[in-house]
Backbone as ProteinMPNN parsed JSONL, in Angstrom:
{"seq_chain_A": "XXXXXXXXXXXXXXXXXXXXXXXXXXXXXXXXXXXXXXXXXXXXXXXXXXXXXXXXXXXXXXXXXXXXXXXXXXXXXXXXXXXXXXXXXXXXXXXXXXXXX", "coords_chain_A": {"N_chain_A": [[17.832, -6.221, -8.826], [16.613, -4.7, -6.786], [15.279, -6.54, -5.506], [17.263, -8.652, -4.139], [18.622, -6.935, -2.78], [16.3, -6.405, -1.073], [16.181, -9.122, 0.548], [19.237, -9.425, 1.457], [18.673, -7.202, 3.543], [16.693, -8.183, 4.895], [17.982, -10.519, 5.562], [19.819, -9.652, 7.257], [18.758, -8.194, 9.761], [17.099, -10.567, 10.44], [19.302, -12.273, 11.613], [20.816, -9.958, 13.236], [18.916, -10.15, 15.007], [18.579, -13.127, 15.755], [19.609, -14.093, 18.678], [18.232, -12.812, 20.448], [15.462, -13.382, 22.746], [12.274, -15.135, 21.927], [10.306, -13.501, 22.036], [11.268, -10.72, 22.062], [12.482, -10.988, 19.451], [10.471, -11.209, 18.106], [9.197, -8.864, 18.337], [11.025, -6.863, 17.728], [11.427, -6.987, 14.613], [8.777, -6.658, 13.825], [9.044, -4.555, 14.838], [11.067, -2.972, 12.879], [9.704, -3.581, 10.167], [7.346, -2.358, 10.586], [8.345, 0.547, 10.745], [9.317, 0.249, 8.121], [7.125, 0.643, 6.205], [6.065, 2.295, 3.951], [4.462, 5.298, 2.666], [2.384, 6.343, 0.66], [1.841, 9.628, -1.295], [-1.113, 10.492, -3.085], [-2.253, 12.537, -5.25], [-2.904, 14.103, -2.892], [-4.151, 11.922, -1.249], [-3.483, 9.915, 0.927], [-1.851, 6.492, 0.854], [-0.752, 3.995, 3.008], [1.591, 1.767, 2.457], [1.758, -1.549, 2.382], [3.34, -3.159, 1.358], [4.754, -4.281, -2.158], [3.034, -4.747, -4.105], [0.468, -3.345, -3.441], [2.006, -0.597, -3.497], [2.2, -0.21, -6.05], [0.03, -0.008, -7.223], [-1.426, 1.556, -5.733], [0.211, 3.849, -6.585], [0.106, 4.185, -9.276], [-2.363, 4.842, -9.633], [-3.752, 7.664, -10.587], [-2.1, 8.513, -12.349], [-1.228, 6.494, -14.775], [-3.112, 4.472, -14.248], [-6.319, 2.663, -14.567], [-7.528, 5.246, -16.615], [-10.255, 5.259, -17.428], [-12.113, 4.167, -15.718], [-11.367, 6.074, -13.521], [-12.204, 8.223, -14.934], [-15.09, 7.416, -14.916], [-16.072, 7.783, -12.288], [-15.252, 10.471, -11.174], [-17.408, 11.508, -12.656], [-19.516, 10.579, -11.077], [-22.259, 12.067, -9.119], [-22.318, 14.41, -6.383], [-22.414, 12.496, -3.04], [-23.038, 10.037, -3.824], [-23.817, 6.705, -3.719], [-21.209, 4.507, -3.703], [-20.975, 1.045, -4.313], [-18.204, -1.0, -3.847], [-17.041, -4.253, -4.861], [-15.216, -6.864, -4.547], [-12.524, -5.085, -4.321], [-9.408, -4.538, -4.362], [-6.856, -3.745, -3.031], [-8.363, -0.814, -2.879], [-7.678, 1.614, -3.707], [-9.36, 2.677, -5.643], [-12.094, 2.695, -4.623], [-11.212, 4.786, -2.412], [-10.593, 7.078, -3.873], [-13.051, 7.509, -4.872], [-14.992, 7.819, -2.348], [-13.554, 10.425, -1.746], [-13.728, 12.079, -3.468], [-15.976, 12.818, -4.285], [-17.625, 12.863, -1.997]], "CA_chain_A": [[18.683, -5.634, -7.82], [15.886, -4.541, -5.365], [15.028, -7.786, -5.011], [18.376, -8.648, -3.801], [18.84, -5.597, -1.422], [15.618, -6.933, 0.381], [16.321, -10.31, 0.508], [19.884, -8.89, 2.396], [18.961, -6.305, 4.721], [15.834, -9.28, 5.813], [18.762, -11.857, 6.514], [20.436, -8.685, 8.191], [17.486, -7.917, 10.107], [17.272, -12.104, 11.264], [20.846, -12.29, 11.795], [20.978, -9.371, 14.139], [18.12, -10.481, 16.299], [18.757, -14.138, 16.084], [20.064, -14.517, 19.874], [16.95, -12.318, 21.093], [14.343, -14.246, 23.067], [11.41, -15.571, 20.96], [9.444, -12.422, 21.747], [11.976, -9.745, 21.699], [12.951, -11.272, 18.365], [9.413, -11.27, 17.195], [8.271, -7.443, 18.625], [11.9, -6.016, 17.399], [10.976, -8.031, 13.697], [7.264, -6.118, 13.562], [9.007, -2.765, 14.457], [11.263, -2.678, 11.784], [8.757, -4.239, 9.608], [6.429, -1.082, 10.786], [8.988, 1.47, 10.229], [9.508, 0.418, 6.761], [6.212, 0.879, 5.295], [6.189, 3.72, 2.743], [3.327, 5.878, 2.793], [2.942, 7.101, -0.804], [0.685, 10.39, -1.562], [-1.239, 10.472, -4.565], [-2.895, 13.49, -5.196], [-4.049, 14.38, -1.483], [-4.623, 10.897, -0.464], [-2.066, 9.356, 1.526], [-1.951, 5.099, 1.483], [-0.065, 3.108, 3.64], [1.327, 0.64, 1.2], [3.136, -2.642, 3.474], [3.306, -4.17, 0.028], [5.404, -4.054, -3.561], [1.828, -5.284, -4.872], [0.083, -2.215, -3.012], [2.863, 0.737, -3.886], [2.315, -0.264, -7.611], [-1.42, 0.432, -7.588], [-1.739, 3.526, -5.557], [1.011, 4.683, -7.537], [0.016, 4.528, -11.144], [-3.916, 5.577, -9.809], [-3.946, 8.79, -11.201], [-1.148, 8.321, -13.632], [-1.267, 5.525, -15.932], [-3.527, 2.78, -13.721], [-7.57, 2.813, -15.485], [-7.908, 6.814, -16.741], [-11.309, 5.252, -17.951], [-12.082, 4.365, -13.863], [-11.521, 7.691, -12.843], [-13.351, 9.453, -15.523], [-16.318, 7.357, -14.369], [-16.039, 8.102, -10.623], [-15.473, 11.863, -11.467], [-18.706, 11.605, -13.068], [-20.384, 10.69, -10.44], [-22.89, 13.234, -8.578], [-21.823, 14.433, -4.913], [-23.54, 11.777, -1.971], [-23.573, 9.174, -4.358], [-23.58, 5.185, -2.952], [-20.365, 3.681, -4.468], [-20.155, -0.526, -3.788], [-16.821, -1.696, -4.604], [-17.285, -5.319, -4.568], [-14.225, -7.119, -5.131], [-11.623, -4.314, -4.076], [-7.54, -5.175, -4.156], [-6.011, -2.46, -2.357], [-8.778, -0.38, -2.452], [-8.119, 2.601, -4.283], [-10.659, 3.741, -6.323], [-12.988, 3.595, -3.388], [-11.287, 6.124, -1.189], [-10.407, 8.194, -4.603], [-14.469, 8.403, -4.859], [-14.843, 8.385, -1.088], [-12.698, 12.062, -0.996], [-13.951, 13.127, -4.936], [-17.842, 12.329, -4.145], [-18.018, 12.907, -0.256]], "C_chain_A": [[17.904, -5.324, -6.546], [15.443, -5.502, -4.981], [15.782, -8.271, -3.915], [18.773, -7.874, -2.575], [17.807, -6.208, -0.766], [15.475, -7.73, 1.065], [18.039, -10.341, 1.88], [19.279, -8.47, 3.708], [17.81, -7.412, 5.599], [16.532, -10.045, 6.74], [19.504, -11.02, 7.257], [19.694, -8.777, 9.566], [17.848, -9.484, 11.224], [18.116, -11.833, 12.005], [20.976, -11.327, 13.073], [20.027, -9.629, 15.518], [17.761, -11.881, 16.806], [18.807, -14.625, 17.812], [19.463, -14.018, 20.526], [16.413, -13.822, 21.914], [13.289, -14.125, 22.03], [10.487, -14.199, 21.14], [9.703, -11.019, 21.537], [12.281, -10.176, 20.514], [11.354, -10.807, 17.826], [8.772, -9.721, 16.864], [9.596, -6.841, 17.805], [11.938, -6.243, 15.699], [10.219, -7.155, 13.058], [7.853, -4.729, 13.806], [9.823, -2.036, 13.1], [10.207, -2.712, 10.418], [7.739, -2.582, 9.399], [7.506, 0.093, 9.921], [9.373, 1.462, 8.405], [8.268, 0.468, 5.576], [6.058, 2.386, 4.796], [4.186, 3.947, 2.585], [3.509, 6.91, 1.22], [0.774, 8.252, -0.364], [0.241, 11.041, -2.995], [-2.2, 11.548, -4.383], [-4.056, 14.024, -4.002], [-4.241, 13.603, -0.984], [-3.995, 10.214, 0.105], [-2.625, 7.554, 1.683], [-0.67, 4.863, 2.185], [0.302, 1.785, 2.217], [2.804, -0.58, 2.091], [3.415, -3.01, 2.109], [4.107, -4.044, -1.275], [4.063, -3.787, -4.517], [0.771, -3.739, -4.687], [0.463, -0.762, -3.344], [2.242, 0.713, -4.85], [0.482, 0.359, -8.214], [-1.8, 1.626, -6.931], [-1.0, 4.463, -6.375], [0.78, 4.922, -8.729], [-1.804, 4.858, -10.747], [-4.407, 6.377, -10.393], [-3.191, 8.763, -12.4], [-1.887, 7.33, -14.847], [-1.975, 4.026, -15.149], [-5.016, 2.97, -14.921], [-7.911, 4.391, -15.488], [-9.364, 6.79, -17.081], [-12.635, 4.964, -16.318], [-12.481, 5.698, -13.678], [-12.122, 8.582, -13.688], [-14.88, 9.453, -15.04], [-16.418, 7.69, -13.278], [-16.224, 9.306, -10.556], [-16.621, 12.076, -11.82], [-19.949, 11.285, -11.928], [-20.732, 11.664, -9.149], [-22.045, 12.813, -6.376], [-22.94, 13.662, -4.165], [-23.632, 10.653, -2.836], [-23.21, 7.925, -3.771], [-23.191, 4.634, -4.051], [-20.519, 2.372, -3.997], [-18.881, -0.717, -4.66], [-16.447, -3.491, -4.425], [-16.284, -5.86, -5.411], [-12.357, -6.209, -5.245], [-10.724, -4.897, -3.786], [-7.672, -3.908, -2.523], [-7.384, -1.319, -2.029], [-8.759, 0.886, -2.798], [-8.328, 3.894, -5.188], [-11.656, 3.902, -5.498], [-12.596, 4.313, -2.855], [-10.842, 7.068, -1.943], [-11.937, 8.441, -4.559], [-14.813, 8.9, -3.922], [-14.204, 10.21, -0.965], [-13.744, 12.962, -2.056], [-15.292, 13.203, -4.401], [-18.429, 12.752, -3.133], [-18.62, 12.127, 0.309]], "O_chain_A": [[18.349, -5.587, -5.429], [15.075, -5.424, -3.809], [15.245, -8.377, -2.813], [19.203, -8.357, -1.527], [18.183, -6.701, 0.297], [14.848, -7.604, 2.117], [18.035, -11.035, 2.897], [19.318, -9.137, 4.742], [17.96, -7.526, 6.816], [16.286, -10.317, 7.915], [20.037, -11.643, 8.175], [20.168, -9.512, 10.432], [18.5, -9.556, 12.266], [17.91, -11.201, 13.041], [21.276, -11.948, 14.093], [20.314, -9.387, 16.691], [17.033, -12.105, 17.773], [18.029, -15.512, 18.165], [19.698, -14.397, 21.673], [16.831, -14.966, 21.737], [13.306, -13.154, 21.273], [9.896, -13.895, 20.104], [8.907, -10.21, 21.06], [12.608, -9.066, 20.094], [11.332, -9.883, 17.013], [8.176, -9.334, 15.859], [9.138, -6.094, 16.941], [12.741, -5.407, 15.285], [10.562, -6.73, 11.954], [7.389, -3.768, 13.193], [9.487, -1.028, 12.478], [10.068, -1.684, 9.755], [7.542, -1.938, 8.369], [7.413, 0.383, 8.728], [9.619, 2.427, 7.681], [8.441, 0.358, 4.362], [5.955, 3.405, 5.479], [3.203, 3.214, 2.472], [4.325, 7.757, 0.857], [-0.329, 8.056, 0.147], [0.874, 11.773, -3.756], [-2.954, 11.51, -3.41], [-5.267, 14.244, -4.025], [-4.659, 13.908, 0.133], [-3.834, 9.33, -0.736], [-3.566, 7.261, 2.419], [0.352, 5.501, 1.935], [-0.427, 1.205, 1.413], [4.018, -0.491, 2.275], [4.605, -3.239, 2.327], [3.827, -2.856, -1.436], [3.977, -2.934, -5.401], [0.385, -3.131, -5.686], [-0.365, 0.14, -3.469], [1.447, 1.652, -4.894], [0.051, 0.905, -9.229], [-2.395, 2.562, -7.464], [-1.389, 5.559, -6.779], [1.265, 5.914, -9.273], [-2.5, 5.118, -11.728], [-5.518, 6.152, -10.875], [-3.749, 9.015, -13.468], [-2.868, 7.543, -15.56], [-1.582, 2.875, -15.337], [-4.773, 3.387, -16.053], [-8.502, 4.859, -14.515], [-9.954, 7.87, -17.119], [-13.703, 5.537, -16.102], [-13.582, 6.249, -13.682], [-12.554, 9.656, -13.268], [-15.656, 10.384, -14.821], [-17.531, 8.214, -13.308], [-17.245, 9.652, -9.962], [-17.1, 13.046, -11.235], [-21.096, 11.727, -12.002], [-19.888, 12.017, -8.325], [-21.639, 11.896, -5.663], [-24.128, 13.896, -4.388], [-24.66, 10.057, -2.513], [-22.122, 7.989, -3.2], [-23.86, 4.289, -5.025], [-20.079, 2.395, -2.848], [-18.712, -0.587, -5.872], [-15.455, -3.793, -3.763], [-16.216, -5.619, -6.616], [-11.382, -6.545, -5.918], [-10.847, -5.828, -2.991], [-8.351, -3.583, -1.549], [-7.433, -0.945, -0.857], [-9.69, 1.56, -2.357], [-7.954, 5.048, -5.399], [-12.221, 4.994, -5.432], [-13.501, 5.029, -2.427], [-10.54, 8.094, -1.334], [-12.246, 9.581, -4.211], [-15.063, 10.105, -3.923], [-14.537, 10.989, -0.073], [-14.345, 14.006, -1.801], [-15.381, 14.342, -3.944], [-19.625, 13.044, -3.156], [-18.83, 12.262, 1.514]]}, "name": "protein", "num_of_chains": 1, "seq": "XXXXXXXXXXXXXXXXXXXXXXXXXXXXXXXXXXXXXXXXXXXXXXXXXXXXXXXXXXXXXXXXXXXXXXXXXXXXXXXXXXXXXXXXXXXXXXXXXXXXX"}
């Protein structure tokens, strides 16, 4: 069903700015676009999430994403030099980034 609804209000979206010029179509496009990114806050940390793929992983971070992750990160001493090599989204670095300093 949410599939569906976004797949609409997109061809809405087109549809209404179809008869724009190519750059008023494109800037009025990117502001909706802007306005609809959901800013989720997970315990203090606010992401930006443009993404379905993005929501789903800041969202279950603390919950139900790796509880075995965040035990290790917690464990580590304040000042410590995290690499995150290979980062999606990105975070468990800015959960150690805040936890760690």
């Amino acid at each position: 069903m949410s599939r569906r609804i976004a797949r609409s209000l997109a061809a809405l979206v087109r549809g209404l700015t179809a008869p724009m010029s190519r750059y008023a179509k494109l800037k009025t496009r990117l502001m909706v676009a802007e306005n609809l990114v959901q800013v989720i806050d997970v315990g203090g940390m606010k992401f930006h999430s443009p993404t379905a793929r993005s929501t789903h992983d800041t969202n279950s971070l603390l919950d139900d994403g790796e509880p075995e992750t965040i035990r290790w990160l917690d464990s580590l001493p304040a000042g410590s030099v995290l690499w995150d090599i290979g980062a999606n989204v990105g975070a468990f670095t800015v959960y150690a980034a805040i936890r760690c300093g």
